[in-house]
mmCIF file of C-alpha atoms in Angstrom:
data_model
loop_
_atom_site.group_PDB
_atom_site.id
_atom_site.type_symbol
_atom_site.label_atom_id
_atom_site.label_comp_id
_atom_site.label_asym_id
_atom_site.label_seq_id
_atom_site.Cartn_x
_atom_site.Cartn_y
_atom_site.Cartn_z
ATOM 1 C CA MET A 1 -19.462 -60.291 -46.266
ATOM 2 C CA LYS A 2 -20.114 -59.397 -43.042
ATOM 3 C CA ILE A 3 -23.057 -56.790 -41.652
ATOM 4 C CA LEU A 4 -21.836 -55.284 -38.735
ATOM 5 C CA HIS A 5 -25.612 -53.244 -38.550
ATOM 6 C CA ASP A 6 -27.930 -54.163 -36.463
ATOM 7 C CA THR A 7 -29.903 -52.900 -39.021
ATOM 8 C CA ILE A 8 -30.953 -53.203 -43.004
ATOM 9 C CA LEU A 9 -32.850 -52.792 -45.361
ATOM 10 C CA GLU A 10 -32.292 -56.172 -47.506
ATOM 11 C CA VAL A 11 -32.674 -54.436 -51.471
ATOM 12 C CA ASN A 12 -33.585 -57.650 -53.541
ATOM 13 C CA LEU A 13 -32.397 -56.665 -56.661
ATOM 14 C CA ILE A 14 -33.316 -59.873 -58.474
ATOM 15 C CA LYS A 15 -36.885 -58.787 -57.458
ATOM 16 C CA LEU A 16 -36.121 -54.875 -59.145
ATOM 17 C CA THR A 17 -34.711 -57.291 -62.178
ATOM 18 C CA ASN A 18 -37.989 -59.425 -62.165
ATOM 19 C CA ASN A 19 -40.932 -55.838 -61.483
ATOM 20 C CA PHE A 20 -38.201 -53.789 -64.415
ATOM 21 C CA ASN A 21 -39.475 -56.660 -67.122
ATOM 22 C CA TYR A 22 -42.730 -57.034 -66.551
ATOM 23 C CA LEU A 23 -44.065 -53.444 -66.960
ATOM 24 C CA LYS A 24 -40.943 -52.910 -69.941
ATOM 25 C CA SER A 25 -43.188 -56.764 -71.489
ATOM 26 C CA LYS A 26 -46.132 -54.399 -71.681
ATOM 27 C CA LEU A 27 -44.568 -51.767 -73.460
ATOM 28 C CA LYS A 28 -43.121 -51.374 -77.697
ATOM 29 C CA PRO A 29 -40.290 -52.697 -78.448
ATOM 30 C CA ASP A 30 -39.112 -49.581 -79.179
ATOM 31 C CA THR A 31 -40.392 -47.867 -76.091
ATOM 32 C CA LYS A 32 -37.957 -46.071 -74.224
ATOM 33 C CA ILE A 33 -38.163 -46.723 -69.969
ATOM 34 C CA ILE A 34 -36.995 -43.880 -67.547
ATOM 35 C CA ALA A 35 -36.134 -45.072 -65.017
ATOM 36 C CA VAL A 36 -36.934 -42.517 -61.515
ATOM 37 C CA VAL A 37 -34.523 -43.186 -58.565
ATOM 38 C CA LYS A 38 -35.740 -39.717 -56.914
ATOM 39 C CA ALA A 39 -35.813 -39.074 -53.096
ATOM 40 C CA TYR A 40 -32.490 -42.006 -53.103
ATOM 41 C CA ALA A 41 -34.391 -44.439 -54.664
ATOM 42 C CA TYR A 42 -37.007 -44.039 -52.783
ATOM 43 C CA GLY A 43 -35.089 -45.215 -49.348
ATOM 44 C CA HIS A 44 -33.625 -47.675 -51.864
ATOM 45 C CA GLY A 45 -30.772 -46.491 -51.967
ATOM 46 C CA ASP A 46 -29.886 -44.119 -55.638
ATOM 47 C CA ILE A 47 -26.226 -45.140 -56.403
ATOM 48 C CA SER A 48 -26.896 -48.674 -55.845
ATOM 49 C CA ILE A 49 -30.259 -49.032 -57.568
ATOM 50 C CA ALA A 50 -29.454 -46.592 -60.499
ATOM 51 C CA SER A 51 -26.357 -48.344 -61.962
ATOM 52 C CA HIS A 52 -28.726 -51.910 -61.869
ATOM 53 C CA LEU A 53 -31.115 -50.615 -63.465
ATOM 54 C CA GLU A 54 -28.582 -49.038 -65.926
ATOM 55 C CA LYS A 55 -27.041 -52.156 -67.383
ATOM 56 C CA MET A 56 -31.164 -53.823 -67.355
ATOM 57 C CA GLY A 57 -31.537 -50.447 -70.549
ATOM 58 C CA ALA A 58 -33.262 -47.898 -68.792
ATOM 59 C CA HIS A 59 -32.703 -45.170 -71.292
ATOM 60 C CA ALA A 60 -31.749 -42.837 -68.677
ATOM 61 C CA LEU A 61 -32.825 -41.699 -64.798
ATOM 62 C CA TRP A 62 -35.170 -39.068 -63.221
ATOM 63 C CA VAL A 63 -34.443 -37.638 -60.832
ATOM 64 C CA ALA A 64 -35.392 -33.768 -58.058
ATOM 65 C CA ASP A 65 -32.566 -31.536 -58.356
ATOM 66 C CA PHE A 66 -28.617 -30.735 -59.140
ATOM 67 C CA GLU A 67 -27.986 -32.731 -56.023
ATOM 68 C CA GLU A 68 -29.569 -35.620 -56.516
ATOM 69 C CA GLY A 69 -28.220 -35.843 -60.164
ATOM 70 C CA THR A 70 -24.423 -35.130 -59.290
ATOM 71 C CA ARG A 71 -23.579 -37.606 -57.094
ATOM 72 C CA ILE A 72 -25.583 -40.606 -59.504
ATOM 73 C CA ARG A 73 -23.560 -39.120 -62.067
ATOM 74 C CA LYS A 74 -19.926 -39.312 -60.221
ATOM 75 C CA SER A 75 -20.487 -42.397 -59.489
ATOM 76 C CA GLY A 76 -19.854 -44.124 -62.896
ATOM 77 C CA ILE A 77 -23.566 -43.453 -64.769
ATOM 78 C CA LYS A 78 -23.331 -43.039 -68.391
ATOM 79 C CA ILE A 79 -27.189 -42.878 -69.495
ATOM 80 C CA PRO A 80 -29.315 -39.266 -69.929
ATOM 81 C CA ILE A 81 -29.948 -38.015 -65.921
ATOM 82 C CA ILE A 82 -32.428 -35.963 -66.090
ATOM 83 C CA ILE A 83 -33.393 -32.964 -63.573
ATOM 84 C CA ALA A 84 -37.225 -32.093 -62.247
ATOM 85 C CA ASN A 85 -36.568 -29.124 -60.629
ATOM 86 C CA PRO A 86 -33.451 -27.838 -61.854
ATOM 87 C CA GLY A 87 -33.355 -24.512 -60.573
ATOM 88 C CA LEU A 88 -31.929 -21.609 -61.688
ATOM 89 C CA LYS A 89 -28.007 -21.494 -59.980
ATOM 90 C CA SER A 90 -27.407 -24.680 -60.649
ATOM 91 C CA ALA A 91 -26.418 -24.670 -64.156
ATOM 92 C CA LYS A 92 -22.619 -24.451 -64.084
ATOM 93 C CA LYS A 93 -23.658 -28.408 -61.838
ATOM 94 C CA ILE A 94 -25.657 -29.621 -63.968
ATOM 95 C CA ILE A 95 -22.805 -27.934 -67.579
ATOM 96 C CA ASP A 96 -20.787 -29.167 -66.486
ATOM 97 C CA TYR A 97 -22.093 -33.012 -64.988
ATOM 98 C CA LYS A 98 -23.754 -33.397 -68.305
ATOM 99 C CA LEU A 99 -27.373 -33.176 -67.043
ATOM 100 C CA ASP A 100 -30.630 -33.276 -69.178
ATOM 101 C CA VAL A 101 -32.984 -30.380 -67.139
ATOM 102 C CA VAL A 102 -36.828 -29.851 -67.278
ATOM 103 C CA ILE A 103 -38.327 -26.538 -68.498
ATOM 104 C CA TYR A 104 -41.779 -26.132 -67.213
ATOM 105 C CA ASN A 105 -42.192 -22.313 -66.932
ATOM 106 C CA TYR A 106 -40.514 -18.553 -69.426
ATOM 107 C CA GLN A 107 -38.123 -18.220 -66.377
ATOM 108 C CA LEU A 108 -36.072 -21.623 -66.878
ATOM 109 C CA LEU A 109 -37.019 -21.124 -70.608
ATOM 110 C CA HIS A 110 -34.724 -17.866 -71.013
ATOM 111 C CA HIS A 111 -32.029 -18.513 -68.008
ATOM 112 C CA TYR A 112 -30.912 -21.187 -70.296
ATOM 113 C CA GLY A 113 -31.255 -19.897 -73.121
ATOM 114 C CA LYS A 114 -29.100 -17.720 -72.600
ATOM 115 C CA LEU A 115 -26.661 -19.276 -71.183
ATOM 116 C CA ASP A 116 -24.807 -20.405 -75.180
ATOM 117 C CA LYS A 117 -23.915 -23.902 -73.708
ATOM 118 C CA GLU A 118 -25.583 -26.685 -75.187
ATOM 119 C CA ILE A 119 -27.663 -27.957 -72.863
ATOM 120 C CA ASN A 120 -31.056 -31.582 -72.987
ATOM 121 C CA ILE A 121 -33.587 -30.063 -71.766
ATOM 122 C CA HIS A 122 -37.432 -31.746 -72.129
ATOM 123 C CA ILE A 123 -40.553 -29.554 -72.640
ATOM 124 C CA LYS A 124 -43.083 -30.141 -69.530
ATOM 125 C CA PHE A 125 -46.525 -28.948 -69.736
ATOM 126 C CA ASN A 126 -50.084 -29.175 -67.460
ATOM 127 C CA THR A 127 -52.663 -31.153 -69.020
ATOM 128 C CA GLY A 128 -54.519 -30.627 -65.062
ATOM 129 C CA MET A 129 -52.387 -31.955 -62.544
ATOM 130 C CA ASN A 130 -51.325 -27.630 -61.578
ATOM 131 C CA ARG A 131 -48.178 -28.600 -59.964
ATOM 132 C CA TYR A 132 -45.411 -27.788 -63.188
ATOM 133 C CA GLY A 133 -45.295 -27.034 -66.435
ATOM 134 C CA PHE A 134 -46.462 -24.348 -69.589
ATOM 135 C CA GLU A 135 -50.326 -23.292 -70.252
ATOM 136 C CA SER A 136 -51.948 -25.157 -73.072
ATOM 137 C CA ASN A 137 -51.769 -21.537 -74.519
ATOM 138 C CA GLU A 138 -48.384 -20.477 -74.630
ATOM 139 C CA VAL A 139 -47.264 -23.060 -77.281
ATOM 140 C CA ASP A 140 -46.064 -20.216 -79.591
ATOM 141 C CA GLY A 141 -43.751 -17.849 -77.095
ATOM 142 C CA ILE A 142 -42.346 -21.710 -76.285
ATOM 143 C CA LEU A 143 -41.231 -21.491 -80.189
ATOM 144 C CA ALA A 144 -40.298 -17.911 -80.579
ATOM 145 C CA ASP A 145 -38.413 -17.985 -77.622
ATOM 146 C CA LEU A 146 -36.577 -22.060 -78.731
ATOM 147 C CA GLN A 147 -35.559 -20.024 -82.169
ATOM 148 C CA LYS A 148 -34.094 -17.656 -79.517
ATOM 149 C CA TYR A 149 -32.081 -20.478 -77.978
ATOM 150 C CA PRO A 150 -30.041 -22.646 -81.096
ATOM 151 C CA LYS A 151 -27.860 -24.806 -78.433
ATOM 152 C CA LEU A 152 -30.573 -25.848 -76.732
ATOM 153 C CA LYS A 153 -31.261 -29.782 -77.696
ATOM 154 C CA ILE A 154 -35.128 -30.643 -76.696
ATOM 155 C CA GLN A 155 -34.365 -35.066 -76.169
ATOM 156 C CA SER A 156 -38.537 -34.735 -74.790
ATOM 157 C CA ILE A 157 -41.717 -33.291 -73.805
ATOM 158 C CA CYS A 158 -43.842 -34.409 -70.717
ATOM 159 C CA SER A 159 -46.589 -33.916 -67.877
ATOM 160 C CA HIS A 160 -47.750 -35.844 -65.305
ATOM 161 C CA LEU A 161 -51.230 -38.046 -64.136
ATOM 162 C CA ALA A 162 -52.754 -36.845 -61.040
ATOM 163 C CA ALA A 163 -55.040 -39.827 -60.495
ATOM 164 C CA SER A 164 -53.790 -42.926 -62.967
ATOM 165 C CA ASP A 165 -54.964 -45.325 -60.261
ATOM 166 C CA LYS A 166 -57.966 -43.927 -59.982
ATOM 167 C CA ARG A 167 -60.017 -45.609 -62.169
ATOM 168 C CA THR A 168 -62.836 -43.257 -61.171
ATOM 169 C CA GLU A 169 -61.267 -40.440 -62.205
ATOM 170 C CA ASP A 170 -60.481 -42.418 -65.497
ATOM 171 C CA SER A 171 -62.239 -38.697 -67.677
ATOM 172 C CA PHE A 172 -60.903 -36.470 -65.662
ATOM 173 C CA THR A 173 -57.168 -38.601 -66.312
ATOM 174 C CA ASN A 174 -58.177 -39.250 -70.329
ATOM 175 C CA SER A 175 -58.367 -35.484 -70.542
ATOM 176 C CA GLN A 176 -54.743 -34.748 -69.378
ATOM 177 C CA PHE A 177 -54.645 -36.575 -72.508
ATOM 178 C CA LYS A 178 -55.569 -34.899 -75.061
ATOM 179 C CA VAL A 179 -54.308 -32.161 -73.872
ATOM 180 C CA PHE A 180 -51.168 -33.667 -73.853
ATOM 181 C CA GLU A 181 -51.355 -34.518 -76.905
ATOM 182 C CA ASP A 182 -52.349 -31.612 -78.520
ATOM 183 C CA VAL A 183 -49.737 -29.368 -77.735
ATOM 184 C CA SER A 184 -47.175 -32.388 -78.786
ATOM 185 C CA ASN A 185 -48.261 -31.966 -81.790
ATOM 186 C CA LEU A 186 -48.689 -28.127 -81.786
ATOM 187 C CA LEU A 187 -44.878 -28.073 -80.585
ATOM 188 C CA SER A 188 -43.929 -30.721 -83.330
ATOM 189 C CA THR A 189 -45.437 -29.800 -85.807
ATOM 190 C CA GLY A 190 -44.631 -25.894 -84.898
ATOM 191 C CA LEU A 191 -40.115 -26.829 -85.161
ATOM 192 C CA ASN A 192 -40.583 -29.394 -87.812
ATOM 193 C CA GLN A 193 -39.403 -32.989 -85.975
ATOM 194 C CA LEU A 194 -40.432 -35.432 -84.210
ATOM 195 C CA ILE A 195 -40.235 -34.831 -79.712
ATOM 196 C CA ASP A 196 -40.573 -38.456 -78.405
ATOM 197 C CA ARG A 197 -43.083 -37.430 -75.487
ATOM 198 C CA HIS A 198 -43.553 -39.164 -71.460
ATOM 199 C CA ILE A 199 -46.738 -39.072 -69.781
ATOM 200 C CA LEU A 200 -47.360 -42.867 -68.530
ATOM 201 C CA ASN A 201 -46.039 -43.419 -64.711
ATOM 202 C CA THR A 202 -46.314 -46.709 -63.127
ATOM 203 C CA ASN A 203 -49.757 -46.463 -62.931
ATOM 204 C CA GLY A 204 -50.828 -44.885 -66.232
ATOM 205 C CA LEU A 205 -48.905 -47.526 -68.119
ATOM 206 C CA LEU A 206 -51.059 -50.623 -65.736
ATOM 207 C CA ASN A 207 -54.348 -48.505 -66.899
ATOM 208 C CA PHE A 208 -53.481 -46.463 -70.365
ATOM 209 C CA PRO A 209 -51.471 -49.111 -71.714
ATOM 210 C CA ASN A 210 -52.477 -46.286 -74.923
ATOM 211 C CA LYS A 211 -50.998 -43.773 -73.859
ATOM 212 C CA GLU A 212 -47.309 -44.530 -74.021
ATOM 213 C CA TYR A 213 -45.944 -42.765 -76.803
ATOM 214 C CA GLU A 214 -42.555 -42.348 -76.949
ATOM 215 C CA MET A 215 -41.173 -42.831 -73.701
ATOM 216 C CA VAL A 216 -42.631 -44.081 -70.254
ATOM 217 C CA ARG A 217 -41.819 -42.540 -66.221
ATOM 218 C CA LEU A 218 -41.321 -46.353 -64.307
ATOM 219 C CA GLY A 219 -40.997 -45.196 -60.001
ATOM 220 C CA ILE A 220 -42.901 -46.873 -57.624
ATOM 221 C CA GLY A 221 -44.171 -50.083 -60.004
ATOM 222 C CA LEU A 222 -40.355 -50.282 -60.258
ATOM 223 C CA TYR A 223 -39.646 -51.191 -56.103
ATOM 224 C CA GLY A 224 -42.873 -53.328 -55.959
ATOM 225 C CA ILE A 225 -45.849 -51.291 -55.096
ATOM 226 C CA SER A 226 -48.960 -51.446 -57.428
ATOM 227 C CA ASN A 227 -52.261 -53.566 -57.180
ATOM 228 C CA ASP A 228 -50.632 -55.840 -60.150
ATOM 229 C CA ASN A 229 -49.155 -59.394 -58.033
ATOM 230 C CA ASN A 230 -46.429 -60.155 -60.747
ATOM 231 C CA ILE A 231 -44.890 -56.772 -59.597
ATOM 232 C CA LYS A 232 -43.225 -57.501 -55.598
ATOM 233 C CA GLN A 233 -42.128 -55.379 -53.002
ATOM 234 C CA ILE A 234 -38.183 -55.377 -53.686
ATOM 235 C CA SER A 235 -37.028 -55.101 -49.679
ATOM 236 C CA THR A 236 -37.093 -55.595 -46.185
ATOM 237 C CA LEU A 237 -36.401 -54.261 -43.227
ATOM 238 C CA LYS A 238 -35.370 -55.818 -40.333
ATOM 239 C CA SER A 239 -33.509 -55.363 -36.880
ATOM 240 C CA VAL A 240 -32.874 -57.053 -33.058
ATOM 241 C CA ILE A 241 -34.089 -57.111 -30.045
ATOM 242 C CA SER A 242 -31.991 -55.572 -28.777
ATOM 243 C CA GLN A 243 -33.157 -55.425 -24.664
ATOM 244 C CA VAL A 244 -35.560 -57.816 -23.229
ATOM 245 C CA ARG A 245 -36.976 -57.106 -19.640
ATOM 246 C CA THR A 246 -39.727 -58.518 -17.713
ATOM 247 C CA ILE A 247 -41.984 -55.660 -16.312
ATOM 248 C CA LYS A 248 -45.015 -56.330 -13.723
ATOM 249 C CA LYS A 249 -48.957 -55.453 -13.553
ATOM 250 C CA GLY A 250 -48.705 -52.190 -13.833
ATOM 251 C CA SER A 251 -45.848 -51.174 -15.255
ATOM 252 C CA LYS A 252 -45.909 -48.428 -17.312
ATOM 253 C CA VAL A 253 -44.335 -48.016 -20.455
ATOM 254 C CA GLY A 254 -42.351 -45.520 -22.798
ATOM 255 C CA TYR A 255 -42.837 -41.364 -22.993
ATOM 256 C CA GLU A 256 -45.470 -40.304 -21.186
ATOM 257 C CA ALA A 257 -46.253 -43.491 -19.736
ATOM 258 C CA ALA A 258 -48.719 -43.941 -22.065
ATOM 259 C CA PHE A 259 -48.865 -47.719 -21.847
ATOM 260 C CA LEU A 260 -49.887 -49.069 -18.563
ATOM 261 C CA ALA A 261 -49.361 -53.116 -18.201
ATOM 262 C CA LYS A 262 -52.599 -54.927 -17.229
ATOM 263 C CA GLU A 263 -50.452 -58.597 -16.382
ATOM 264 C CA ASP A 264 -47.536 -59.287 -16.007
ATOM 265 C CA MET A 265 -45.599 -58.769 -19.567
ATOM 266 C CA VAL A 266 -42.259 -59.782 -21.370
ATOM 267 C CA ILE A 267 -41.262 -57.149 -23.569
ATOM 268 C CA GLY A 268 -38.103 -55.802 -26.330
ATOM 269 C CA VAL A 269 -36.610 -53.411 -27.415
ATOM 270 C CA VAL A 270 -36.218 -52.287 -31.318
ATOM 271 C CA PRO A 271 -33.141 -49.573 -32.159
ATOM 272 C CA PHE A 272 -35.248 -48.332 -34.818
ATOM 273 C CA GLY A 273 -37.228 -45.337 -34.022
ATOM 274 C CA TYR A 274 -39.436 -42.247 -36.031
ATOM 275 C CA ALA A 275 -35.468 -40.163 -36.901
ATOM 276 C CA ASP A 276 -34.885 -44.093 -38.770
ATOM 277 C CA GLY A 277 -38.139 -43.304 -40.310
ATOM 278 C CA LEU A 278 -40.773 -45.440 -37.808
ATOM 279 C CA ASN A 279 -44.274 -43.280 -38.099
ATOM 280 C CA ARG A 280 -44.801 -42.602 -34.308
ATOM 281 C CA LYS A 281 -48.458 -42.976 -35.274
ATOM 282 C CA LEU A 282 -47.727 -46.001 -35.299
ATOM 283 C CA SER A 283 -47.516 -45.545 -31.248
ATOM 284 C CA SER A 284 -48.840 -47.701 -28.975
ATOM 285 C CA LYS A 285 -50.101 -50.941 -30.916
ATOM 286 C CA ASN A 286 -51.546 -48.990 -34.236
ATOM 287 C CA GLY A 287 -48.189 -50.515 -35.766
ATOM 288 C CA VAL A 288 -46.526 -54.037 -35.245
ATOM 289 C CA ILE A 289 -43.077 -55.502 -34.986
ATOM 290 C CA ILE A 290 -42.317 -59.637 -36.816
ATOM 291 C CA VAL A 291 -41.172 -61.480 -34.990
ATOM 292 C CA GLN A 292 -40.684 -65.255 -35.656
ATOM 293 C CA ASN A 293 -43.427 -64.857 -37.759
ATOM 294 C CA ILE A 294 -45.574 -63.314 -34.955
ATOM 295 C CA ALA A 295 -46.799 -59.440 -35.235
ATOM 296 C CA CYS A 296 -46.689 -58.526 -32.075
ATOM 297 C CA PRO A 297 -47.023 -54.897 -31.004
ATOM 298 C CA ILE A 298 -45.897 -51.603 -30.701
ATOM 299 C CA ILE A 299 -46.384 -50.928 -27.111
ATOM 300 C CA GLY A 300 -45.881 -46.838 -25.745
ATOM 301 C CA LYS A 301 -44.168 -43.816 -27.427
ATOM 302 C CA ILE A 302 -42.109 -44.309 -30.606
ATOM 303 C CA SER A 303 -38.647 -42.674 -28.979
ATOM 304 C CA MET A 304 -36.332 -41.080 -31.065
ATOM 305 C CA ASP A 305 -34.672 -44.429 -31.757
ATOM 306 C CA SER A 306 -36.230 -46.756 -30.327
ATOM 307 C CA CYS A 307 -39.524 -48.320 -30.152
ATOM 308 C CA MET A 308 -40.620 -50.981 -27.357
ATOM 309 C CA ILE A 309 -42.425 -54.402 -28.660
ATOM 310 C CA ASN A 310 -44.786 -56.714 -26.698
ATOM 311 C CA LEU A 311 -42.957 -60.103 -27.248
ATOM 312 C CA GLU A 312 -46.414 -62.222 -26.085
ATOM 313 C CA GLY A 313 -46.526 -65.351 -27.627
ATOM 314 C CA THR A 314 -43.194 -65.334 -28.482
ATOM 315 C CA THR A 315 -38.991 -66.845 -26.846
ATOM 316 C CA ALA A 316 -37.536 -64.178 -28.080
ATOM 317 C CA LYS A 317 -33.652 -63.229 -26.680
ATOM 318 C CA THR A 318 -31.527 -60.646 -27.030
ATOM 319 C CA GLY A 319 -29.840 -60.587 -30.698
ATOM 320 C CA ASP A 320 -32.902 -62.005 -32.058
ATOM 321 C CA GLU A 321 -33.724 -60.902 -35.572
ATOM 322 C CA VAL A 322 -37.139 -58.755 -36.157
ATOM 323 C CA ILE A 323 -38.793 -58.052 -39.282
ATOM 324 C CA ILE A 324 -40.338 -53.608 -38.831
ATOM 325 C CA PHE A 325 -41.612 -54.212 -43.518
ATOM 326 C CA GLY A 326 -40.865 -57.186 -45.604
ATOM 327 C CA GLU A 327 -43.456 -60.195 -47.081
ATOM 328 C CA GLU A 328 -45.059 -60.248 -43.832
ATOM 329 C CA ASN A 329 -45.737 -56.557 -42.981
ATOM 330 C CA THR A 330 -46.426 -54.788 -46.394
ATOM 331 C CA ILE A 331 -45.624 -51.366 -46.962
ATOM 332 C CA SER A 332 -48.558 -51.186 -48.272
ATOM 333 C CA SER A 333 -50.678 -52.178 -45.467
ATOM 334 C CA ILE A 334 -48.675 -49.868 -43.771
ATOM 335 C CA ALA A 335 -49.401 -47.363 -45.651
ATOM 336 C CA LYS A 336 -52.987 -47.769 -45.642
ATOM 337 C CA LYS A 337 -52.838 -48.081 -41.348
ATOM 338 C CA LEU A 338 -51.641 -45.253 -41.112
ATOM 339 C CA SER A 339 -53.773 -42.807 -44.049
ATOM 340 C CA THR A 340 -51.046 -42.326 -46.091
ATOM 341 C CA ILE A 341 -49.445 -44.003 -48.953
ATOM 342 C CA PRO A 342 -46.238 -46.060 -49.622
ATOM 343 C CA TYR A 343 -44.241 -42.653 -51.132
ATOM 344 C CA GLU A 344 -43.775 -41.247 -46.964
ATOM 345 C CA LEU A 345 -42.732 -44.078 -45.792
ATOM 346 C CA PHE A 346 -40.115 -45.602 -48.653
ATOM 347 C CA SER A 347 -38.988 -41.308 -48.449
ATOM 348 C CA SER A 348 -38.563 -41.689 -44.869
ATOM 349 C CA LEU A 349 -36.031 -43.778 -44.150
ATOM 350 C CA ASN A 350 -33.297 -42.773 -42.626
ATOM 351 C CA ARG A 351 -30.146 -42.993 -45.140
ATOM 352 C CA ARG A 352 -28.482 -44.214 -41.563
ATOM 353 C CA ILE A 353 -30.097 -47.581 -41.766
ATOM 354 C CA LYS A 354 -27.459 -49.881 -44.186
ATOM 355 C CA ARG A 355 -28.836 -50.964 -46.914
ATOM 356 C CA VAL A 356 -28.215 -54.406 -48.720
ATOM 357 C CA TYR A 357 -27.959 -55.612 -52.178
ATOM 358 C CA SER A 358 -28.499 -59.336 -53.269
ATOM 359 C CA CYS A 359 -28.803 -59.987 -56.684
#
């Protein structure tokens, strides 16, 4: 396939498969995997990633809203698609496209129940994160209302861990498990049925494997972000040098004339800027771009659609490939430099970047 784009995100589906299978190997054979593909599959392209995960045996997909869900369903995906935040205005679309919904308060429960349509639901409890979810003392009220809405089909009980990656907070995490188990038992007993449960994310699975219950939700680990060396980053972001120029000592570079050349220099322009997802805080030597295996500092202020780099030590010319992140300059190392997390950097990648998949 001939690629016409200068900037591409290469996504290695073999690495995605390996990450999926590695995490699956830590589960019991009958534990179901919900794969998280929200935010455009963490920037990797939702339809292609969702299709591959379905082929690998994911039980269901987890997205943020109905627009993400309908887009994926329209692509031909057959497995359940769970909407984490269904809202009150999207019920018709959710029903039309046979999407599951997470119910986390009475307003949603009554809204979807009164539609008198068969809808798969997942009851979410707040166990300590204090974001979405019913409180643990609301089980009796939930049970009473569910009796009114027999067409709501409960598929699972779920919650979310706040600090599964922070081992100094293990006691807090264990308190979340306790609350979750208590409310799950009460709800299952009240309904007189066993209901699948899920609370573990990737770090939860790696750090608390004895709490897998019947299902797990795997997100960032599928894309290769983890402290476990067996999990590999699946993507490499590449661009090109669109212009090379020699500047004299005393020349200034970029907006605000923020960079002053202390000597004669060869610099390169890369057609990738903050509108594409290159955080502007990487300006002025804080960030690097890999050219010919050399980490070339970003100089001056990053522009909307481009940035400039110091090409010292290279023989780079116009049209040469550069790596913005990959094995040589990992997304985790960039996130650390910015005092943020890989999730933010992945999800900020502009959709105009061409995604290319290899397997």
